[in-house]
Amino acid sequence: MKKMKRLIAVAKGDEQADLVLKNVRVFNSFTGEFIEGDIAIVDGVIAGVGEYIGRRELNLDGKYVTPGFIDGHVHLESSMLSPIEFARAVVPSGTTTVIADPHEIANVCGLKGIKYILDSTEDLPLSVYVMLPSCVPSSHLENAGATLLADDLAKFIDHPRVLGLGEMMNYPGVLFGDKTVLDKLMIAKDKKVDGHAPGLMGNDIMAYAAAGVKSDHECVNPEEAMDRLRAGMYLMIREGSAAHNLLQLLPVVNRFTSQFCFFATDDRHPADLIGTGHINNMVRLAVEAGYEIPVVLQMATINAATYFGLGDVGAIAPGYKADLLVFDELITWNPSLVFKNGIKVAEHRKALFCGSDFSDEHIKQTVHLTSINREKLKLSAKSDLARVIELVPHQIVTKAREMKVKVENSEFIADVEADILKLVVFERHHATGNVGVGLAHGYGLKRGAIASTIAHDSHNLIVMGTNDRDILLAAKEIEKMQGGIVIVDNGEVLKALPLPLAGLMSNEGVHYVEAQLNTMKILAHDMGVKCEHDPFLTLAFLSLPVIPELKLTDLGLVDGRTFQFVDVAVE
């Protein structure tokens, strides 16, 4: 009551504000105008826009002020940064609110992973809301670190920062009324359910929406996007590190549809966070493409807030959080100042807050292998004809090829000259001893092996190599450092990036992680990996069995078109 009385008094001009940003051009999310005036802030909340005096005043001489930007769907873990370091990376770019789906860490650590994301983001100068991961594991074709059913997720659904159910990737389960899937949809109650349904069209998308799915971020063309809007779903326009869809989807944005569209990054890696930014990069691209600044800013702010029912962010108006971005101009879209709850938290693209000592021991020590040896890597050959995963440049889809492969002692072996390499996936969560072995074409590696515990979606240990000795060494080095990325050659570890947090994240800052990754990328390309492939991003998606055509899991080679296991050897 006391705070409300003071807020009203400041808004009326009867009392001084805590802070007044003087002489600014304020973007109004509701009308699309830039209004000249002052912004009065009290107790971290906006009291009003007009003429005000404050105990502290900051004259901004006509600079532009917008609400803080909102990322409508992001996997924090994909940044390879801890939550605090993620915040230090994105807040200076103007992102003050994110809606996170802890799908990646939940596939490794289950409920402990969700709890870690919620607990570690409690007091950040970045508002982090959570959508509960709906598909752990994402399929029956691999072993994940956990299985989360509706009863498990229900333990978190009433958390004040949980906004609903995350991307429902199992759209076949929705369409066929699978009880396990429907049980998960039911726990959302009056909260949101996000979608993930690439290629779904017509009556199928209507059925998907009828089940309560209210958004999708997987559209790749205007036809898919319009189908979702016509079904009453919000369109998340994505621009991530792996998937670039913004420019392809912008044509569906018009005066009728724009209010139902907002921005999401999904996955954004350190190099992009440093080089191009975050949501501000999407704003810049959309404006450069010719879209009106007010419409673009609404998609970066109030539209996402409206969809998720966040009534105190996304606008500069009385009662809203003082999450504010100050721009010297509206060209580069790099804010010169960022305020979170009325406190200056970034200036000239530098965070003004430090890391924390949050305990993360319960998400460490997540790599558990049984004794691994050469026997595990054998690929029996019935002839010299094999099913081979063919990589597609700049895509996460692959092609299914039947190719002649070198055979020794009735085993398929890697053939560097033909660019056919051995691909191995070790189950790393429960020490089951499961090892999937296959062959890949098009990666280009000429010597050694590259290994990683970032392997969507179950994040088992994946290794691409030219010989068994280096493959085994790479796997053992990953086990020793309990997750990360490693490059070995000729029996020697050349370079490693430890990711001790669930095998997905580092405790180091974004610049350190990017410097290490950049050095390792250069090394991988020097060892032959083709320039059209990101060595580690490409590797990470070769174990994702729900994406066609061929993928490898710890259980074996999967035909992603039929969701069936197939033999490497062709009869």
Coordinates of C-alpha atoms in Angstrom, one line a residue:
M1 CA 0.0 0.0 0.0
K2 CA 2.8 2.4 0.9
K3 CA 4.6 1.8 -2.3
M4 CA 1.4 2.3 -4.3
K5 CA 0.7 5.6 -2.6
R6 CA 4.2 6.8 -3.4
L7 CA 4.0 5.6 -7.0
I8 CA 0.7 7.6 -7.4
A9 CA 2.2 10.7 -5.8
V10 CA 5.3 10.6 -8.0
A11 CA 3.1 10.1 -11.1
K12 CA 1.0 13.1 -10.2
G13 CA 4.1 15.2 -9.6
D14 CA 3.4 15.7 -5.9
E15 CA 6.7 13.9 -4.9
Q16 CA 10.1 13.6 -6.4
A17 CA 11.0 10.5 -8.2
D18 CA 14.0 8.4 -7.3
L19 CA 15.5 8.9 -10.8
V20 CA 14.3 10.9 -13.7
L21 CA 15.7 10.4 -17.2
K22 CA 15.4 14.0 -18.6
N23 CA 14.9 15.1 -22.2
V24 CA 14.4 11.8 -23.9
R25 CA 12.4 10.5 -26.9
V26 CA 10.3 7.7 -25.4
F27 CA 8.9 4.9 -27.5
N28 CA 5.3 4.1 -26.6
S29 CA 4.7 0.4 -27.3
F30 CA 0.9 0.9 -27.4
T31 CA 0.7 3.8 -29.9
G32 CA 4.0 3.4 -31.9
E33 CA 5.0 7.0 -31.1
F34 CA 8.2 8.5 -29.9
I35 CA 7.2 11.1 -27.2
E36 CA 9.4 13.8 -26.0
G37 CA 9.6 14.2 -22.2
D38 CA 11.0 12.7 -19.0
I39 CA 10.7 9.3 -17.5
A40 CA 10.1 9.2 -13.7
I41 CA 11.2 6.1 -11.9
V42 CA 10.4 5.1 -8.3
D43 CA 11.3 1.8 -6.5
G44 CA 12.4 0.4 -9.9
V45 CA 9.1 1.0 -11.5
I46 CA 8.0 3.7 -14.0
A47 CA 5.7 6.3 -12.5
G48 CA 5.1 8.3 -15.6
V49 CA 6.3 9.9 -18.8
G50 CA 5.9 13.7 -19.0
E51 CA 7.5 16.5 -17.0
Y52 CA 9.1 15.4 -13.7
I53 CA 11.8 16.2 -11.2
G54 CA 13.8 13.7 -9.2
R55 CA 16.3 13.2 -6.4
R56 CA 18.6 12.1 -9.1
E57 CA 18.3 13.4 -12.7
L58 CA 20.1 12.2 -15.8
N59 CA 19.9 14.6 -18.8
L60 CA 20.0 12.5 -21.9
D61 CA 19.8 15.4 -24.4
G62 CA 17.2 14.0 -26.8
K63 CA 18.4 10.4 -26.9
Y64 CA 15.9 7.6 -27.7
V65 CA 14.6 5.3 -25.0
T66 CA 12.8 2.0 -25.6
P67 CA 11.6 -0.8 -23.4
G68 CA 14.2 -3.6 -22.8
F69 CA 14.1 -6.3 -25.4
I70 CA 12.5 -9.7 -24.8
D71 CA 13.7 -13.1 -26.2
G72 CA 10.6 -15.2 -26.5
H73 CA 12.3 -18.6 -26.7
V74 CA 15.9 -19.4 -25.9
H75 CA 18.0 -22.3 -24.6
L76 CA 20.5 -20.7 -22.2
E77 CA 22.6 -23.8 -22.3
S78 CA 23.3 -23.4 -26.0
S79 CA 25.4 -20.3 -25.4
M80 CA 27.8 -22.7 -23.5
L81 CA 27.7 -20.1 -20.7
S82 CA 26.4 -20.3 -17.2
P83 CA 23.3 -18.2 -16.6
I84 CA 25.2 -15.3 -15.0
E85 CA 27.7 -15.2 -17.8
F86 CA 24.8 -15.4 -20.3
A87 CA 23.3 -12.4 -18.7
R88 CA 26.6 -10.6 -18.8
A89 CA 26.7 -11.4 -22.6
V90 CA 23.1 -10.3 -23.6
V91 CA 22.1 -7.5 -21.2
P92 CA 24.6 -5.0 -22.7
S93 CA 22.9 -5.7 -26.1
G94 CA 19.6 -4.7 -24.6
T95 CA 17.9 -7.9 -23.7
T96 CA 16.4 -7.6 -20.2
T97 CA 13.9 -10.5 -20.3
V98 CA 14.2 -14.0 -21.7
I99 CA 11.8 -17.0 -21.8
A100 CA 14.1 -20.0 -21.4
D101 CA 13.4 -23.6 -22.2
P102 CA 15.9 -25.7 -20.2
H103 CA 15.4 -28.6 -22.6
E104 CA 19.1 -29.3 -23.0
I105 CA 20.1 -29.5 -19.3
A106 CA 16.9 -31.4 -18.5
N107 CA 18.0 -34.1 -21.0
V108 CA 21.2 -34.5 -18.9
C109 CA 20.1 -33.8 -15.3
G110 CA 16.3 -34.1 -15.3
L111 CA 14.5 -32.1 -12.6
K112 CA 17.8 -31.1 -11.1
G113 CA 18.6 -29.3 -14.3
I114 CA 15.3 -27.4 -14.3
K115 CA 15.8 -26.5 -10.6
Y116 CA 19.4 -25.2 -11.4
I117 CA 18.1 -22.9 -14.1
L118 CA 15.4 -21.5 -11.8
D119 CA 17.6 -21.1 -8.8
S120 CA 20.6 -19.7 -10.6
T121 CA 18.6 -17.0 -12.3
E122 CA 16.7 -15.9 -9.2
D123 CA 18.6 -12.6 -8.6
L124 CA 20.1 -11.8 -12.0
P125 CA 19.8 -8.4 -13.6
L126 CA 18.0 -10.2 -16.3
S127 CA 14.4 -11.5 -15.9
V128 CA 14.5 -15.2 -16.7
Y129 CA 11.1 -17.0 -17.1
V130 CA 10.9 -20.8 -17.8
M131 CA 8.9 -23.0 -20.1
L132 CA 9.0 -26.6 -18.8
P133 CA 10.7 -29.0 -21.3
S134 CA 8.0 -31.1 -22.8
C135 CA 10.1 -33.8 -24.5
V136 CA 12.7 -35.4 -22.3
P137 CA 13.8 -37.6 -23.9
S138 CA 12.9 -36.2 -27.3
S139 CA 12.4 -39.7 -28.8
H140 CA 12.6 -43.4 -28.0
L141 CA 15.6 -43.7 -30.3
E142 CA 18.2 -42.7 -27.8
N143 CA 19.1 -42.7 -24.1
A144 CA 18.9 -39.4 -22.3
G145 CA 19.9 -38.6 -18.8
A146 CA 16.3 -38.5 -17.6
T147 CA 12.7 -39.2 -18.5
L148 CA 10.2 -36.5 -17.4
L149 CA 6.5 -37.3 -17.3
A150 CA 3.6 -35.1 -16.6
D151 CA 3.8 -35.8 -12.8
D152 CA 7.4 -34.7 -12.8
L153 CA 6.8 -31.5 -14.6
A154 CA 3.8 -30.7 -12.4
K155 CA 6.2 -30.2 -9.5
F156 CA 7.2 -26.9 -11.1
I157 CA 4.1 -25.7 -13.0
D158 CA 3.0 -23.4 -10.2
H159 CA 6.4 -21.7 -9.8
P160 CA 5.9 -18.0 -10.3
R161 CA 8.5 -17.8 -13.1
V162 CA 7.2 -20.9 -14.9
L163 CA 5.0 -19.7 -17.7
G164 CA 3.9 -23.0 -19.2
L165 CA 5.1 -26.0 -21.3
G166 CA 8.0 -25.6 -23.7
E167 CA 8.2 -26.6 -27.3
M168 CA 6.0 -29.6 -27.9
M169 CA 8.3 -31.4 -30.4
N170 CA 6.3 -34.6 -30.3
Y171 CA 3.6 -33.4 -32.6
P172 CA 2.8 -36.9 -33.9
G173 CA 2.0 -37.8 -30.3
V174 CA -0.3 -34.8 -30.1
L175 CA -2.1 -35.6 -33.4
F176 CA -2.6 -39.3 -32.5
G177 CA -3.7 -38.5 -28.9
D178 CA -0.9 -40.2 -27.1
K179 CA -1.9 -40.3 -23.4
T180 CA 1.6 -39.5 -22.2
V181 CA 1.7 -36.4 -24.4
L182 CA -1.8 -35.3 -23.6
D183 CA -1.1 -35.6 -19.9
K184 CA 1.7 -33.1 -20.3
L185 CA -0.5 -30.7 -22.2
M186 CA -3.1 -30.9 -19.4
I187 CA -0.7 -29.8 -16.7
A188 CA -0.3 -26.4 -18.4
K189 CA -3.8 -25.4 -17.3
D190 CA -4.2 -21.8 -18.1
K191 CA -0.6 -21.3 -18.9
K192 CA 1.0 -21.3 -22.4
V193 CA 2.1 -24.2 -24.5
D194 CA 4.8 -23.5 -27.1
G195 CA 5.0 -25.4 -30.3
H196 CA 7.7 -27.0 -32.5
A197 CA 6.2 -28.5 -35.6
P198 CA 8.3 -28.0 -38.7
G199 CA 6.4 -28.7 -41.9
L200 CA 3.1 -29.3 -40.3
M201 CA 0.3 -27.8 -42.4
G202 CA -3.4 -27.8 -43.1
N203 CA -5.7 -29.9 -40.9
D204 CA -2.7 -31.1 -39.0
I205 CA -1.8 -27.6 -37.8
M206 CA -5.4 -27.0 -36.9
A207 CA -5.4 -30.2 -34.7
Y208 CA -2.1 -29.1 -33.1
A209 CA -3.6 -25.8 -32.2
A210 CA -6.8 -27.5 -31.0
A211 CA -4.7 -29.3 -28.4
G212 CA -3.8 -26.0 -26.9
V213 CA -0.5 -25.2 -28.6
K214 CA -0.3 -21.5 -29.0
S215 CA 2.9 -20.6 -30.8
D216 CA 5.7 -22.0 -33.0
H217 CA 9.3 -21.0 -33.7
E218 CA 10.1 -23.6 -36.3
C219 CA 8.6 -22.0 -39.4
V220 CA 11.0 -21.7 -42.3
N221 CA 8.8 -20.1 -45.0
P222 CA 5.8 -17.7 -45.2
E223 CA 3.3 -20.5 -46.0
E224 CA 4.0 -22.3 -42.8
A225 CA 3.9 -19.0 -40.9
M226 CA 0.5 -18.0 -42.3
D227 CA -0.9 -21.4 -41.5
R228 CA 0.0 -20.9 -37.8
L229 CA -1.4 -17.4 -37.7
R230 CA -4.6 -18.6 -39.3
A231 CA -4.9 -21.3 -36.6
G232 CA -4.7 -18.6 -33.9
M233 CA -1.1 -19.3 -33.0
Y234 CA 1.6 -16.7 -32.3
L235 CA 4.5 -16.7 -34.7
M236 CA 8.0 -16.6 -33.1
I237 CA 10.3 -15.3 -35.7
R238 CA 13.6 -17.0 -35.1
E239 CA 17.2 -15.9 -35.9
G240 CA 19.7 -18.1 -34.1
S241 CA 23.2 -19.4 -34.8
A242 CA 22.0 -22.6 -36.6
A243 CA 18.7 -21.4 -38.0
H244 CA 18.3 -18.1 -39.8
N245 CA 14.6 -17.5 -40.6
L246 CA 13.9 -13.8 -39.9
L247 CA 14.3 -12.5 -43.5
Q248 CA 12.3 -15.4 -44.9
L249 CA 9.4 -14.8 -42.5
L250 CA 9.2 -11.0 -42.4
P251 CA 6.9 -10.9 -45.5
V252 CA 4.0 -12.3 -43.4
V253 CA 4.2 -9.3 -41.0
N254 CA 1.6 -6.7 -41.9
R255 CA -0.8 -4.3 -40.1
F256 CA -3.1 -7.2 -39.3
T257 CA -0.5 -9.9 -38.2
S258 CA 2.3 -7.9 -36.6
Q259 CA 0.8 -7.9 -33.1
F260 CA 0.9 -11.7 -33.1
C261 CA 4.6 -11.9 -34.1
F262 CA 7.6 -11.6 -31.8
F263 CA 11.4 -12.4 -31.8
A264 CA 13.3 -15.4 -30.5
T265 CA 16.8 -16.6 -30.9
D266 CA 16.4 -20.3 -29.9
D267 CA 20.1 -21.0 -29.9
R268 CA 22.8 -18.3 -30.1
H269 CA 26.5 -19.1 -29.7
P270 CA 29.3 -17.0 -28.2
A271 CA 30.7 -15.8 -31.5
D272 CA 27.3 -14.4 -32.5
L273 CA 26.6 -12.9 -29.1
I274 CA 29.9 -11.0 -29.4
G275 CA 29.8 -10.3 -33.1
T276 CA 26.2 -9.5 -33.9
G277 CA 24.4 -9.2 -30.6
H278 CA 21.1 -10.7 -29.5
I279 CA 17.6 -9.4 -30.0
N280 CA 19.0 -6.1 -31.0
N281 CA 20.5 -7.8 -34.0
M282 CA 17.0 -9.0 -35.1
V283 CA 15.8 -5.4 -34.7
R284 CA 18.6 -4.1 -36.9
L285 CA 18.0 -6.7 -39.6
A286 CA 14.2 -6.1 -39.7
V287 CA 14.7 -2.3 -39.9
E288 CA 17.3 -2.7 -42.6
A289 CA 14.8 -4.8 -44.5
G290 CA 12.5 -1.9 -44.7
Y291 CA 10.0 -2.6 -41.8
E292 CA 8.7 0.3 -39.8
I293 CA 10.6 0.9 -36.6
P294 CA 7.5 1.0 -34.4
V295 CA 6.3 -2.3 -35.7
V296 CA 9.8 -3.9 -35.2
L297 CA 10.1 -2.5 -31.7
Q298 CA 6.6 -3.9 -30.8
M299 CA 7.8 -7.3 -31.9
A300 CA 10.9 -7.0 -29.8
T301 CA 9.0 -5.9 -26.7
I302 CA 5.2 -5.8 -26.0
N303 CA 4.1 -8.6 -28.3
A304 CA 6.1 -11.3 -26.4
A305 CA 5.0 -9.8 -23.1
T306 CA 1.4 -10.0 -24.2
Y307 CA 1.6 -13.6 -25.4
F308 CA 3.2 -14.8 -22.1
G309 CA 0.9 -12.7 -19.9
L310 CA 3.8 -10.6 -18.5
G311 CA 1.9 -7.4 -17.6
D312 CA 4.9 -5.4 -16.2
V313 CA 7.4 -5.6 -19.1
G314 CA 7.5 -4.6 -22.7
A315 CA 6.4 -1.0 -22.3
I316 CA 7.4 2.4 -20.8
A317 CA 4.2 3.3 -19.0
P318 CA 3.0 3.7 -15.4
G319 CA 3.4 0.5 -13.3
Y320 CA 5.9 -1.2 -15.7
K321 CA 9.3 -2.3 -14.7
A322 CA 12.0 0.3 -15.5
D323 CA 13.7 -1.9 -18.0
L324 CA 15.0 0.7 -20.3
L325 CA 17.4 1.0 -23.3
V326 CA 19.0 4.3 -24.2
F327 CA 20.1 4.7 -27.9
D328 CA 22.2 7.6 -29.3
E329 CA 20.7 6.8 -32.7
L330 CA 18.4 4.2 -34.3
I331 CA 20.9 2.7 -36.7
T332 CA 23.2 0.3 -35.1
W333 CA 20.7 -0.6 -32.3
N334 CA 23.5 -0.9 -29.8
P335 CA 22.3 0.7 -26.6
S336 CA 24.6 3.1 -24.9
L337 CA 22.9 2.5 -21.5
V338 CA 20.8 -0.3 -20.2
F339 CA 18.6 0.0 -17.0
K340 CA 17.1 -3.0 -15.2
N341 CA 14.5 -2.2 -12.6
G342 CA 15.8 1.4 -12.7
I343 CA 19.4 0.5 -12.0
K344 CA 22.1 1.1 -14.7
V345 CA 23.4 -2.4 -15.5
A346 CA 25.3 -1.9 -18.7
E347 CA 27.0 1.0 -20.5
H348 CA 28.6 1.0 -24.0
R349 CA 28.1 -2.7 -24.4
K350 CA 29.8 -3.6 -21.1
A351 CA 28.1 -5.3 -18.2
L352 CA 28.3 -3.4 -14.9
F353 CA 27.6 -6.4 -12.8
C354 CA 29.8 -9.4 -11.9
G355 CA 29.3 -13.2 -11.6
S356 CA 28.0 -14.9 -8.5
D357 CA 29.1 -17.8 -6.4
F358 CA 26.0 -19.9 -7.0
S359 CA 26.5 -23.6 -6.2
D360 CA 26.5 -25.8 -9.3
E361 CA 27.9 -29.0 -7.9
H362 CA 24.7 -31.0 -8.5
I363 CA 25.0 -30.5 -12.2
K364 CA 28.7 -31.5 -12.5
Q365 CA 30.2 -35.0 -12.9
T366 CA 27.7 -36.0 -15.5
V367 CA 29.9 -38.1 -17.8
H368 CA 29.7 -41.7 -16.9
L369 CA 31.2 -44.3 -19.2
T370 CA 31.9 -47.9 -18.8
S371 CA 35.3 -49.3 -19.8
I372 CA 35.7 -48.4 -23.5
N373 CA 37.9 -50.2 -25.9
R374 CA 38.6 -51.0 -29.5
E375 CA 36.0 -53.8 -29.5
K376 CA 33.2 -51.3 -29.0
L377 CA 34.1 -49.5 -32.2
K378 CA 34.0 -52.5 -34.6
L379 CA 31.6 -52.1 -37.6
S380 CA 30.9 -55.5 -39.1
A381 CA 30.8 -55.6 -42.9
K382 CA 28.8 -58.0 -45.0
S383 CA 30.2 -56.6 -48.2
D384 CA 31.9 -53.3 -49.1
L385 CA 28.5 -51.5 -49.3
A386 CA 27.4 -49.4 -46.3
R387 CA 24.8 -46.8 -45.3
V388 CA 26.6 -43.5 -44.8
I389 CA 25.4 -40.2 -43.3
E390 CA 26.1 -37.5 -45.9
L391 CA 26.4 -34.1 -44.4
V392 CA 24.6 -31.1 -46.1
P393 CA 26.5 -27.8 -45.9
H394 CA 24.8 -25.2 -43.6
Q395 CA 22.0 -27.6 -42.7
I396 CA 21.2 -29.9 -39.8
V397 CA 19.4 -32.3 -42.2
T398 CA 21.5 -35.1 -43.7
K399 CA 21.2 -37.4 -46.7
A400 CA 21.1 -41.2 -46.6
R401 CA 23.8 -42.6 -49.0
E402 CA 24.8 -46.1 -49.9
M403 CA 28.5 -46.0 -50.6
K404 CA 31.4 -48.4 -51.1
V405 CA 33.6 -48.4 -48.0
K406 CA 37.0 -49.8 -47.2
V407 CA 36.9 -53.2 -45.4
E408 CA 39.6 -54.8 -43.3
N409 CA 39.2 -58.0 -41.4
S410 CA 35.5 -58.0 -42.2
E411 CA 35.1 -54.5 -40.7
F412 CA 34.3 -51.1 -42.2
I413 CA 37.1 -48.6 -41.6
A414 CA 37.5 -44.9 -42.1
D415 CA 38.8 -43.8 -45.5
V416 CA 40.2 -40.3 -45.4
E417 CA 40.8 -40.2 -49.2
A418 CA 37.1 -40.9 -49.8
D419 CA 36.1 -38.5 -46.9
I420 CA 34.4 -41.4 -45.1
L421 CA 34.9 -41.1 -41.4
K422 CA 33.9 -43.2 -38.4
L423 CA 31.2 -41.6 -36.2
V424 CA 30.7 -42.9 -32.7
V425 CA 28.1 -42.0 -30.0
F426 CA 28.8 -43.2 -26.4
E427 CA 25.9 -43.2 -23.9
R428 CA 27.3 -41.0 -21.1
H429 CA 24.5 -40.7 -18.6
H430 CA 24.0 -44.1 -16.9
A431 CA 27.2 -46.0 -17.9
T432 CA 25.0 -48.5 -19.9
G433 CA 27.9 -49.3 -22.2
N434 CA 25.8 -48.5 -25.3
V435 CA 27.9 -47.4 -28.2
G436 CA 26.5 -46.5 -31.6
V437 CA 28.9 -46.7 -34.5
G438 CA 28.3 -45.4 -38.0
L439 CA 30.0 -43.7 -41.0
A440 CA 29.8 -40.1 -42.2
H441 CA 30.7 -38.5 -45.5
G442 CA 31.5 -34.8 -46.2
Y443 CA 33.0 -33.6 -42.9
G444 CA 36.5 -33.5 -44.4
L445 CA 38.7 -34.4 -41.4
K446 CA 42.0 -35.7 -42.6
R447 CA 43.6 -36.8 -39.3
G448 CA 42.8 -37.3 -35.6
A449 CA 39.3 -37.1 -33.9
I450 CA 36.9 -34.4 -32.6
A451 CA 34.6 -35.2 -29.6
S452 CA 31.9 -33.3 -27.8
T453 CA 29.2 -33.7 -25.1
I454 CA 27.0 -31.2 -26.9
A455 CA 25.0 -33.6 -29.0
H456 CA 21.3 -32.8 -29.5
D457 CA 19.0 -33.7 -27.9
S458 CA 20.2 -36.2 -25.4
H459 CA 23.7 -34.9 -25.3
N460 CA 25.6 -38.2 -25.3
L461 CA 29.3 -38.2 -26.1
I462 CA 29.8 -37.9 -29.9
V463 CA 33.1 -38.4 -31.7
M464 CA 34.1 -38.1 -35.4
G465 CA 37.4 -39.6 -36.2
T466 CA 39.8 -41.0 -38.8
N467 CA 41.1 -43.9 -36.6
D468 CA 40.0 -45.8 -33.5
R469 CA 43.0 -44.9 -31.4
D470 CA 42.3 -41.2 -31.5
I471 CA 38.5 -41.8 -31.1
L472 CA 39.1 -43.7 -27.9
L473 CA 41.6 -41.1 -26.6
A474 CA 39.1 -38.3 -27.4
A475 CA 36.3 -40.1 -25.5
K476 CA 38.6 -40.7 -22.5
E477 CA 39.7 -37.1 -22.4
I478 CA 36.1 -36.0 -22.3
E479 CA 35.4 -38.3 -19.5
K480 CA 38.5 -37.0 -17.6
M481 CA 37.4 -33.4 -17.8
Q482 CA 33.7 -34.3 -17.3
G483 CA 32.3 -32.8 -20.5
G484 CA 33.3 -30.4 -23.2
I485 CA 34.9 -30.4 -26.6
V486 CA 38.3 -31.9 -27.5
I487 CA 40.5 -32.3 -30.5
V488 CA 43.2 -35.1 -30.6
D489 CA 45.6 -36.2 -33.2
N490 CA 48.2 -39.0 -33.4
G491 CA 47.7 -40.0 -29.7
E492 CA 47.9 -36.4 -28.4
V493 CA 45.3 -34.0 -27.0
L494 CA 45.8 -30.9 -29.0
K495 CA 43.1 -28.6 -27.5
A496 CA 40.2 -28.9 -25.1
L497 CA 37.4 -26.7 -23.9
P498 CA 36.0 -28.0 -20.6
L499 CA 32.2 -27.7 -20.1
P500 CA 31.8 -29.0 -16.6
L501 CA 28.2 -27.8 -16.1
A502 CA 26.2 -30.8 -17.4
G503 CA 28.7 -31.2 -20.1
L504 CA 27.1 -28.2 -21.8
M505 CA 28.3 -25.0 -20.1
S506 CA 31.4 -23.3 -18.9
N507 CA 31.8 -21.1 -15.9
E508 CA 34.0 -18.7 -17.8
G509 CA 33.0 -15.5 -19.6
V510 CA 31.7 -15.2 -23.2
H511 CA 35.0 -13.8 -24.5
Y512 CA 37.1 -16.6 -23.0
V513 CA 34.8 -19.3 -24.3
E514 CA 34.6 -17.7 -27.8
A515 CA 38.5 -17.3 -27.9
Q516 CA 38.9 -21.0 -27.1
L517 CA 36.2 -22.1 -29.6
N518 CA 37.7 -19.9 -32.3
T519 CA 41.2 -21.4 -31.7
M520 CA 39.7 -24.9 -31.9
K521 CA 37.7 -24.1 -35.0
I522 CA 40.9 -22.9 -36.8
L523 CA 42.7 -26.1 -35.7
A524 CA 39.8 -28.3 -36.8
H525 CA 39.8 -26.6 -40.3
D526 CA 43.6 -27.0 -40.5
M527 CA 43.0 -30.7 -39.9
G528 CA 40.7 -30.8 -42.9
V529 CA 37.2 -30.1 -41.7
K530 CA 35.5 -28.3 -44.6
C531 CA 35.1 -24.6 -44.4
E532 CA 31.3 -24.9 -45.0
H533 CA 30.9 -26.7 -41.7
D534 CA 31.2 -25.4 -38.2
P535 CA 33.2 -28.3 -36.8
F536 CA 31.3 -28.5 -33.5
L537 CA 27.8 -27.3 -34.5
T538 CA 27.7 -29.8 -37.3
L539 CA 28.8 -32.6 -35.0
A540 CA 26.2 -31.7 -32.4
F541 CA 23.3 -32.4 -34.7
L542 CA 24.5 -35.7 -36.2
S543 CA 22.9 -37.5 -33.2
L544 CA 19.5 -35.8 -33.5
P545 CA 17.3 -38.7 -34.7
V546 CA 14.1 -36.7 -35.2
I547 CA 15.7 -34.8 -38.1
P548 CA 16.0 -36.7 -41.4
E549 CA 17.5 -38.5 -43.2
L550 CA 20.2 -40.5 -41.3
K551 CA 21.4 -39.9 -37.8
L552 CA 23.4 -41.9 -35.2
T553 CA 22.4 -42.4 -31.5
D554 CA 23.9 -44.5 -28.7
L555 CA 21.4 -47.2 -29.9
G556 CA 22.4 -47.2 -33.5
L557 CA 21.8 -45.8 -36.9
V558 CA 18.4 -44.2 -37.3
D559 CA 16.4 -43.5 -40.5
G560 CA 14.8 -40.2 -39.6
R561 CA 12.1 -40.6 -42.3
T562 CA 10.7 -43.8 -40.8
F563 CA 12.0 -43.5 -37.2
Q564 CA 13.4 -47.0 -37.5
F565 CA 16.9 -48.4 -36.8
V566 CA 18.8 -49.6 -39.8
D567 CA 22.0 -51.5 -40.2
V568 CA 25.2 -49.8 -41.4
A569 CA 26.0 -52.8 -43.6
V570 CA 23.9 -53.2 -46.7
E571 CA 23.0 -56.8 -47.5

